[in-house]
XYZ file of C-alpha atoms in Angstrom:
507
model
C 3.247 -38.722 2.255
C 6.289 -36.775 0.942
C 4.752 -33.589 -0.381
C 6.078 -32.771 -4.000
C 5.860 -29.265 -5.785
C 5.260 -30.051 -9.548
C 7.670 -27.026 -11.680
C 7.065 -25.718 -14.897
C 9.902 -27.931 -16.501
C 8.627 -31.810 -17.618
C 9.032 -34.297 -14.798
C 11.153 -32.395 -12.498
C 9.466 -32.260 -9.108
C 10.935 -30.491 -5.977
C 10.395 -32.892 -2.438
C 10.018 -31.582 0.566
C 10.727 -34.128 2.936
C 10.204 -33.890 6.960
C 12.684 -33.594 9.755
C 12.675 -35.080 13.191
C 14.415 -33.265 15.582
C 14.928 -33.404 19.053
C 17.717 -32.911 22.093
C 19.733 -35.848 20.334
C 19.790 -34.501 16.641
C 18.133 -35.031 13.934
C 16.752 -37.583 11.355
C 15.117 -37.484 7.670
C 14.648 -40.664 5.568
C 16.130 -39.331 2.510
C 13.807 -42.008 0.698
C 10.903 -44.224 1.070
C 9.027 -45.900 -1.829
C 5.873 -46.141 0.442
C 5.887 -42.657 1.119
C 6.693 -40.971 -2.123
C 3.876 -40.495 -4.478
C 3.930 -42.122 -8.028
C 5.503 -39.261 -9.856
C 8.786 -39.693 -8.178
C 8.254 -43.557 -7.533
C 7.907 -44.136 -11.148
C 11.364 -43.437 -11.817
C 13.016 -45.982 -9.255
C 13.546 -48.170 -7.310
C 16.978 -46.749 -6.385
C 19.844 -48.411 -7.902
C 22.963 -46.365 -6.555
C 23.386 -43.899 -4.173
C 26.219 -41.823 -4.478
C 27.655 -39.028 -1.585
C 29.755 -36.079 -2.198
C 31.531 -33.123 -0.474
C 32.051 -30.153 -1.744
C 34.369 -26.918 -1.221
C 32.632 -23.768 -1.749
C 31.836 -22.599 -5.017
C 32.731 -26.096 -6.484
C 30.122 -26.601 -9.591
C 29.354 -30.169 -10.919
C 27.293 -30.512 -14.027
C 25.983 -29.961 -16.157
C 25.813 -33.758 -16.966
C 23.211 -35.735 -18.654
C 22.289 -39.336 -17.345
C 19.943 -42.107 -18.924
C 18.725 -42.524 -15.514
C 16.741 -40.711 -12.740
C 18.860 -38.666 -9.996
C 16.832 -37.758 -6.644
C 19.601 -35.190 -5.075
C 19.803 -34.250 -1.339
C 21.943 -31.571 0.723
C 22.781 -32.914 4.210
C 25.378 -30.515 5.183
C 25.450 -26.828 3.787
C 24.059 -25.467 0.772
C 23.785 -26.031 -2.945
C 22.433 -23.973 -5.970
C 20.918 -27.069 -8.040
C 19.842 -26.707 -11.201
C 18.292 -29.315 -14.129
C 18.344 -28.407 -17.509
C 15.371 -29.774 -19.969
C 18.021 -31.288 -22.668
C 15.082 -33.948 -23.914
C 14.648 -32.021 -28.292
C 11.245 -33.419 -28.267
C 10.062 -32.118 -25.099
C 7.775 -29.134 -24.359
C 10.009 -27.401 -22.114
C 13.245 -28.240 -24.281
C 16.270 -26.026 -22.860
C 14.518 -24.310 -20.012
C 15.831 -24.864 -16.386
C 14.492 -24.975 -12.967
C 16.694 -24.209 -10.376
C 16.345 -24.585 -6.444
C 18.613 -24.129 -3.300
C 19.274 -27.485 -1.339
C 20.277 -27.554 2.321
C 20.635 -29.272 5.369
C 17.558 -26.770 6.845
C 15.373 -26.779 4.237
C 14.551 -29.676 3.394
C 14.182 -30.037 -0.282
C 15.107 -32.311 -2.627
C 15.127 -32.164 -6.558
C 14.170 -34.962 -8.994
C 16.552 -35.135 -12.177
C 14.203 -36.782 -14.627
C 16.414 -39.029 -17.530
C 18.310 -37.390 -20.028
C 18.013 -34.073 -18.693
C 21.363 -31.996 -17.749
C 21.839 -31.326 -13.729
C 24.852 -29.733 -12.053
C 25.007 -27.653 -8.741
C 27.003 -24.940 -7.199
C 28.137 -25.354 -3.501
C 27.343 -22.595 -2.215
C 29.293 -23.014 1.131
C 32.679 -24.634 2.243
C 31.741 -28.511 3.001
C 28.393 -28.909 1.289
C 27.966 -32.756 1.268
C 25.210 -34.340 -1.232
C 23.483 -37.036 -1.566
C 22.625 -39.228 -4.766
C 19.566 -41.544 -4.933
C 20.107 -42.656 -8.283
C 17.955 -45.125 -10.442
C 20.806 -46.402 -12.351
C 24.223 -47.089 -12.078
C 27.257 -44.927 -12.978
C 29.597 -46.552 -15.575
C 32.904 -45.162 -16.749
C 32.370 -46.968 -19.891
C 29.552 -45.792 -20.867
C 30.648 -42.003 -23.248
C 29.457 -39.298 -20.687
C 27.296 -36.317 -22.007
C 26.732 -32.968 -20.647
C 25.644 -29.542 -21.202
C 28.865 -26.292 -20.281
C 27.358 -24.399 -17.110
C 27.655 -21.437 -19.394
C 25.618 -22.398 -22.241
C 24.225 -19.273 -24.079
C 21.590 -21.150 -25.227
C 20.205 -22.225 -21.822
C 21.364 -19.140 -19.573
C 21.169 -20.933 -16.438
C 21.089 -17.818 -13.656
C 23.886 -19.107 -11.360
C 24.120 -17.186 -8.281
C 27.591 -15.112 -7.719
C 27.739 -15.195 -11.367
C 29.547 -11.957 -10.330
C 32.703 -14.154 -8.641
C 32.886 -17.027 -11.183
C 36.286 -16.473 -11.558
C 36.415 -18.313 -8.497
C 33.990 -21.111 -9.457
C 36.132 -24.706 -9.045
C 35.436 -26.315 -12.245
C 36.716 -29.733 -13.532
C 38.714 -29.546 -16.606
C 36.569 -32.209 -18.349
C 33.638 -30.050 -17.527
C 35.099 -27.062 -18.424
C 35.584 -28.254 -21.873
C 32.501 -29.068 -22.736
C 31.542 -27.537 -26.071
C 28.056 -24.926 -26.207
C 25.186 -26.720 -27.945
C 24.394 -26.544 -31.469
C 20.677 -25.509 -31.808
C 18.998 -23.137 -33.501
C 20.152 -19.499 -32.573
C 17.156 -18.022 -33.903
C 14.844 -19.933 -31.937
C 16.839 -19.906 -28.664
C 18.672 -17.097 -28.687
C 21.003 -16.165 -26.153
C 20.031 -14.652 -22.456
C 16.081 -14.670 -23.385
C 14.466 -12.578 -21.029
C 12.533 -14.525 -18.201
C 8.821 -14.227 -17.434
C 7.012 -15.247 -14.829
C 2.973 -14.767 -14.744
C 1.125 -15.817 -11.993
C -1.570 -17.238 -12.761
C -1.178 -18.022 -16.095
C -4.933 -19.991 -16.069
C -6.906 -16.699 -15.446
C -8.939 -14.540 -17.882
C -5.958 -12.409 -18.091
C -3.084 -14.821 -17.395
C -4.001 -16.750 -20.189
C -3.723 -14.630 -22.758
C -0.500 -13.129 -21.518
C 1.313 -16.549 -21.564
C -0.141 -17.804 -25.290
C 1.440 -13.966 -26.742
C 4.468 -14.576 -24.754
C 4.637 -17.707 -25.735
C 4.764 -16.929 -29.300
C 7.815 -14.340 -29.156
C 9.802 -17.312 -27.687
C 12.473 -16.031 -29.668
C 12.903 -13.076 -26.972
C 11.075 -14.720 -23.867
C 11.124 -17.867 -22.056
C 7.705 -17.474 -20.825
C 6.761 -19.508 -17.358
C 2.802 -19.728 -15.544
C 1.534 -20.405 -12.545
C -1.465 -22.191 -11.516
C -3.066 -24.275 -9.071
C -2.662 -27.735 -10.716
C 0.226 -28.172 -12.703
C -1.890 -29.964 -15.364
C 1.020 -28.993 -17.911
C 4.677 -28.048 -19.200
C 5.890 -24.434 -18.237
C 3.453 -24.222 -15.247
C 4.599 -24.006 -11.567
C 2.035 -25.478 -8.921
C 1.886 -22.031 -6.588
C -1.029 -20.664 -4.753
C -1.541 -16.689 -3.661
C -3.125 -17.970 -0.103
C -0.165 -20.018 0.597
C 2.028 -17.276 -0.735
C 0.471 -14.826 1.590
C 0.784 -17.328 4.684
C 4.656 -18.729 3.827
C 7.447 -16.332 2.326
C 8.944 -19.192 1.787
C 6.443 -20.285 -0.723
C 7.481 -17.314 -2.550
C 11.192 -17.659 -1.985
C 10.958 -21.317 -3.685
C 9.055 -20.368 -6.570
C 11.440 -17.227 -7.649
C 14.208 -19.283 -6.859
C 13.181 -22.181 -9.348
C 12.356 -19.744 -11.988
C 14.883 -16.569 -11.629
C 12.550 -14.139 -13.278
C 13.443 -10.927 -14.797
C 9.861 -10.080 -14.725
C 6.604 -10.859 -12.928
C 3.112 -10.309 -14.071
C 1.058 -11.070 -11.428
C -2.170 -11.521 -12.722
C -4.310 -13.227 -9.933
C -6.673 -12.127 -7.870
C -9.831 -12.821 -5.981
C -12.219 -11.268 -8.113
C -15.525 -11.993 -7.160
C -17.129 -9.037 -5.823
C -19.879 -10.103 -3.931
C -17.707 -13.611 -2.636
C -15.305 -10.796 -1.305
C -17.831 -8.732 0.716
C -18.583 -12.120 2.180
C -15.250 -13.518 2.600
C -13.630 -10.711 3.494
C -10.258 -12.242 5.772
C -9.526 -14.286 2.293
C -9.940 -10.886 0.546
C -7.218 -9.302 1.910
C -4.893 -12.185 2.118
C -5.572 -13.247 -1.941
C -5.363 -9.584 -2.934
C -3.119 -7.287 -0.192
C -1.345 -9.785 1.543
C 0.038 -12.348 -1.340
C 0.505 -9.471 -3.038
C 3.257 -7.851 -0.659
C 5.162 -11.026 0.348
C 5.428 -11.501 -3.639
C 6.718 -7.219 -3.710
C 9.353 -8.001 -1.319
C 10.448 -10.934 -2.630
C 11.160 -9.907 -6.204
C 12.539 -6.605 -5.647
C 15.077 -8.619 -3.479
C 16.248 -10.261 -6.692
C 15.960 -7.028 -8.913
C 13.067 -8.121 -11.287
C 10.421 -6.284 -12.590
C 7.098 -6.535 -11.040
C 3.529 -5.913 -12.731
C 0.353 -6.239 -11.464
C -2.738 -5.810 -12.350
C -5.514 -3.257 -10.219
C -8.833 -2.316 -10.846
C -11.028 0.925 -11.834
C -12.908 -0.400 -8.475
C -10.582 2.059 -6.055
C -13.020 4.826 -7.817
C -16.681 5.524 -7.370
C -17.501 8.685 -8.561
C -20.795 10.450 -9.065
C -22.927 9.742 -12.251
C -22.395 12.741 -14.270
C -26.151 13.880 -15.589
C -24.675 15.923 -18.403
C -22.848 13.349 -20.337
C -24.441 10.676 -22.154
C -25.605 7.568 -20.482
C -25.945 4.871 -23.100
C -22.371 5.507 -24.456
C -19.060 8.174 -23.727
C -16.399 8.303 -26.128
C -13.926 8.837 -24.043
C -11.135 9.766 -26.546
C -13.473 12.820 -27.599
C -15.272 13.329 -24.171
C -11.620 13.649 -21.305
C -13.828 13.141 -18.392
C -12.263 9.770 -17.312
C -10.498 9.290 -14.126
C -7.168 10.436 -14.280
C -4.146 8.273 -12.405
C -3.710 10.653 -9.880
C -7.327 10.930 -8.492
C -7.896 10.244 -4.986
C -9.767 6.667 -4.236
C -13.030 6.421 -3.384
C -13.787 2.666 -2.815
C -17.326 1.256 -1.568
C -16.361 -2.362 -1.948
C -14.099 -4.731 0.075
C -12.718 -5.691 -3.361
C -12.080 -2.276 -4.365
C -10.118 -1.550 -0.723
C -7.928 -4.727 -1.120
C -6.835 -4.051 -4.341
C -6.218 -0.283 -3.087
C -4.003 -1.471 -0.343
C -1.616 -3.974 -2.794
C -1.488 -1.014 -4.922
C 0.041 1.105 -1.680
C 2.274 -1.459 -0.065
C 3.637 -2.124 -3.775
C 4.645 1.245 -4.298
C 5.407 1.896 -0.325
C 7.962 -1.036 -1.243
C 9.251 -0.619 -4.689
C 9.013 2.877 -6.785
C 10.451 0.430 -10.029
C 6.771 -1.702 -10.065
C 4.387 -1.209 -12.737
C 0.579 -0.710 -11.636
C -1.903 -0.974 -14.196
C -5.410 -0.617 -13.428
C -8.114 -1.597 -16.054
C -11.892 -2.718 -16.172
C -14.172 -5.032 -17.923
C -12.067 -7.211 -19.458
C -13.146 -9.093 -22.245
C -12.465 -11.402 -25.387
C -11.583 -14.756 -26.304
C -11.038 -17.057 -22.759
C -10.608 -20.862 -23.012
C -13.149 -20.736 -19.738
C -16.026 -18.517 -21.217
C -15.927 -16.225 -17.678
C -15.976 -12.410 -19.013
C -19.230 -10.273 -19.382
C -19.682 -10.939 -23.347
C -19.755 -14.933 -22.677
C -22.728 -14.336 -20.143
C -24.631 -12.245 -22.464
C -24.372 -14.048 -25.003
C -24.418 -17.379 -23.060
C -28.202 -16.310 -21.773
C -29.516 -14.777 -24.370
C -28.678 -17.588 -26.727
C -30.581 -19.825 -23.824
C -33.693 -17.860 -23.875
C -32.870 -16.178 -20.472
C -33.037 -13.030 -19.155
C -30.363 -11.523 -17.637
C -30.376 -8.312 -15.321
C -28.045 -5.774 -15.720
C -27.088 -2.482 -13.975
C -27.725 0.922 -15.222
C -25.762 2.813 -13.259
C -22.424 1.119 -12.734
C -20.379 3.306 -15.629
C -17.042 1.789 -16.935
C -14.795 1.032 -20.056
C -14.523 -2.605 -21.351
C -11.061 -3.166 -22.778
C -10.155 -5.654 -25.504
C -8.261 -8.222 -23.624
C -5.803 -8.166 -26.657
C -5.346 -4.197 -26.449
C -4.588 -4.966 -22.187
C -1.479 -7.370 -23.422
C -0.186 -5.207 -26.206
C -0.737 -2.213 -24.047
C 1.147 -3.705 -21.537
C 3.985 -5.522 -23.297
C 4.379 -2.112 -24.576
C 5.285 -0.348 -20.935
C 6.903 -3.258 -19.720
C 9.456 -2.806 -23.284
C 10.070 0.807 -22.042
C 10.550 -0.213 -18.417
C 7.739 1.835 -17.485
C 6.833 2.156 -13.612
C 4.163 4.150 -11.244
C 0.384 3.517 -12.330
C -1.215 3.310 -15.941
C -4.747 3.388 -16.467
C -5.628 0.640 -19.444
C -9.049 0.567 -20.777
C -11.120 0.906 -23.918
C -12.076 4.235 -25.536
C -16.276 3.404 -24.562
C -17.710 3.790 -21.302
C -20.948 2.056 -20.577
C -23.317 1.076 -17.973
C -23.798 -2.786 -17.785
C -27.072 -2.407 -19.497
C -25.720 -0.705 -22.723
C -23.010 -2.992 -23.140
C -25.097 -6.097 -22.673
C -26.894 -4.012 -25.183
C -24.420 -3.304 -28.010
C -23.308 -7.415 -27.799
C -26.787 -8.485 -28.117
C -26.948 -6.129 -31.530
C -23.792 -7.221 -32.870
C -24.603 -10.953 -32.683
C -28.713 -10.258 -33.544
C -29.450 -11.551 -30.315
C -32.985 -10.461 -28.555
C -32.388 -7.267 -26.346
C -35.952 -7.484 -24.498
C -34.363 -10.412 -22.408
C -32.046 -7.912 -20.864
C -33.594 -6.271 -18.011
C -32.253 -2.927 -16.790
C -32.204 -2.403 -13.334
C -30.394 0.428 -10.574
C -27.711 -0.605 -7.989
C -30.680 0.115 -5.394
C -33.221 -1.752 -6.989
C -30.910 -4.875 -7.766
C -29.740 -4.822 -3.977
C -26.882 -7.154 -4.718
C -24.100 -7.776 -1.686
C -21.120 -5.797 -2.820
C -22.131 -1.989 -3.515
C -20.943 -1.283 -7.062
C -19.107 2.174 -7.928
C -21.310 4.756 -10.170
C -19.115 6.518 -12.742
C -15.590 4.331 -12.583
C -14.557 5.192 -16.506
C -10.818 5.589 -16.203
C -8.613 7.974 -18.405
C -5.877 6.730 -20.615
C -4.472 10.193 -21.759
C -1.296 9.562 -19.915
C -1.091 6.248 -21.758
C -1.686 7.810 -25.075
C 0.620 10.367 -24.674
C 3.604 8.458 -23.909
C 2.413 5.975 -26.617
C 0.281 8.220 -29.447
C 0.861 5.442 -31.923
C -1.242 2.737 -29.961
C -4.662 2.390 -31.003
C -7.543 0.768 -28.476
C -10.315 -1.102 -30.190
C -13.875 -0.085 -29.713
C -16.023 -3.099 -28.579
C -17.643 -3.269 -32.224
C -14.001 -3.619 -33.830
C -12.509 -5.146 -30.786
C -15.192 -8.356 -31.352
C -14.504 -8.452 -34.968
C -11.139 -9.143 -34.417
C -11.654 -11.523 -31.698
C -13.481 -13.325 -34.587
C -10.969 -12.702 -37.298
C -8.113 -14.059 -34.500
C -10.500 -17.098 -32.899
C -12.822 -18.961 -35.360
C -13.120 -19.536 -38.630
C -15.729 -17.056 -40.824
C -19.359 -17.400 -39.713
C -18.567 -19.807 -37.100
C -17.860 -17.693 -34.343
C -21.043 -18.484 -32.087
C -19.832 -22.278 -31.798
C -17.713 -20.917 -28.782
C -21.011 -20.516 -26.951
């Protein structure tokens, strides 16, 4: 079976189709309805199949067909691009672009009505055409100018396209007339991997929102819908050119990169996948996107730190804006977890590789999640079951307001901020207080929490102590920014999230 890489714009599908190869040459079938799976079948069977040649930096395109294009490079290279030109599609106006050539192997699917056009990007490119209908001269040709403000396709050598070889028809094709306060021109590109996540999630609905500055594209496993890219972090951290396709297809100007392997205990256990998920995925994606001059962001963890419980400072709660004895950005590590040492090495080989990425390590993340996974669902989860839940009392840290992480955050990445940020609420608790505190704000029953010491609990992954980070050097550079505590943070997860009164129906 052909494999197929889903992209984040509707129905177009990049194919990656085998090569056999040996002392005679080569051969690829270029396509085979048995062998292609139903999202590319659907649009066929093939009606037309066109080949074309190709001097370099000839462009073709934008043009918009009624009919299905499945495009192949058999000699050369080619920058292809398809342009989502469908008004009543999710993805209307974004483009997915991918480099075709005789090595690689890829092909791209040009779904109906959607604007396609490449650039040859060396002298004799030939391509080939599978198309599911027939080219007619008499039938009034549409298309989209290469140049469109309103799309901003990101042609490579945009720097030399004086010397682009345009047709004169295509040349004169006039910009589209849409709304230029809804697509405004040049929209800055984001990319978040893993868009699904606790995190991700919330990052891509904000973005989402201010589509009149952002075209905002996820990542996730599936592909299950529009603006998602099917890309995986273990694959990424086996195959550069995993990395290489997906940057290519989306030409990000900047990357969030909120994945991770998160599960502490799973990663004392699984310690080889560790690393790979969190140090290794994480440099092939550094490399990669400094290459191309974006911005990269990624999340790391108050886990790097364990310091020792401090006996003269309250246990149940710190305020930590009144009480400066958080962990300061420039502290040395101390990590006593595999996860806390493979987050601690990304961190290095990111800043080892590029002094322009943005670090930004936080804790206990909580607050509205389509998935129920963050510390305030369990609680409440439990306790609303009758069960008892054990928590630790000595594993001190500061929950932050998932909302006051993506402000925070949309705030440094505004300012073009780089080097390491600390991003956490202005509490610190122990497990067992927090747990607490949500219990009392929801008039849940506390006695089914059980408290219980790191030693006594014996779980597989050592937990750090005192791991309640510092945001002074946040606040300074930002002194208008307020942090919620938790008690205001989850009234305005209610305000945001349900309706008045009904905010327990989550659970």
């Amino acid at each position: 079976m052909v494999e197929i890489i889903p992209t984040h714009v509707k129905d177009v599908y990049i194919c990656h189709i085998k090569q056999f190869k040996d002392h005679r040459g080569k051969l690829c079938e270029l396509f085979n309805m048995v062998k292609y799976p139903e999202e590319i079948k659907k649009f066929f069977p093939v009606q037309q199949i066109t080949w074309v040649t190709n001097r370099k930096f000839a462009h073709r395109g934008l043009h918009i067909a009624a009919y299905s294009k499945l495009l192949t490079c058999i000699k050369g290279s080619v920058y292809d691009v398809v342009v989502d030109t469908r008004p009543d599609s999710s993805t209307y106006l974004q483009w997915v672009g991918v480099t075709l050539s005789e090595e690689n192997g890829y092909q791209l699917l040009v779904p109906p009505d959607c604007g396609h056009g490449y650039l040859a990007l060396e002298e004799g490119c030939a391509v080939v055409y599978c198309q599911g209908g027939c080219f007619l001269p008499s039938v009034p040709e549409k298309a989209v100018h290469l140049f469109d403000k309103a799309v901003s396709v990101d042609w490579p050598f945009i720097d030399q396209k004086s010397n682009f070889l345009i047709s004169e028809k295509d040349s004169k094709v006039p910009f589209l007339e849409v709304d230029i306060e809804k697509f405004k021109p040049n929209r800055k590109r984001i990319l978040i991997i893993s868009s699904k996540g606790q995190v991700g999630q919330l990052f891509f609905r904000k973005l989402t929102e201010l589509n009149d500055k952002y075209v905002v594209i996820g990542t996730c496993y599936s592909n299950d819908e529009p603006q998602h890219y099917k890309f995986d972090l273990k694959t990424a951290a086996k195959d550069p050119a995993h990395v290489d396709l997906l940057l290519d297809a989306c030409k990000p100007h900047v990357v969030i990169v909120c994945g991770a392997m998160t599960n502490v205990n799973l990663c004392e256990s699984e310690k080889e996948l560790a690393y790979l998920v969190n140090r290794d995925s994480i440099e092939q994606l550094g490399k990669q996107i400094k290459k191309r001059g974006a911005k990269l962001i990624f999340f790391s963890t108050n886990y790097i730190f364990s310091d020792p419980l401090k006996p003269d400072l309250p246990q149940d709660r710190i305020d930590m804006l009144a009480n400066d004895v958080g962990i300061k950005e420039d502290a040395r590590p101390n990590c006593v977890n595999v996860y806390g040492k493979s987050k601690l090495d990304s961190e290095k080989v990111l800043q080892d590789n590029d002094p322009n990425a943005l670090i930004i390590r936080t804790s206990g993340v909580f607050g509205h999640d389509s998935k129920k996974r963050n510390f305030v669902y369990q609680v409440i989860g439990n306790l609303l079951g009758g069960n008892k839940m054990t928590l630790l009392t000595d594993e001190i840290q500061c929950p932050v307001y998932n909302d006051d992480l993506c402000r925070a955050t949309l705030e440094l990445m505004e300012k073009n901020c780089s080097g390491i940020y600390h991003i956490v609420g202005p509490e610190a608790f122990n497990k067992y207080t927090f747990g607490v505190k949500i219990a009392e704000i929801f008039n849940l029953d506390t006695s089914l929490l059980v408290p219980m010491s790191s030693e006594e609990l014996k779980l597989p992954a050592k937990r750090p102590y005192f791991a309640a980070l510092s945001t002074a050097k946040f606040r300074k550079e930002f002194p208008e920014f307020k942090f919620h505590n938790v008690s205001a943070a989850v009234k305005d997860w209610q305000t945001k999230q349900m309706k008045a009164g009904k905010f327990l129906s989550e659970f």
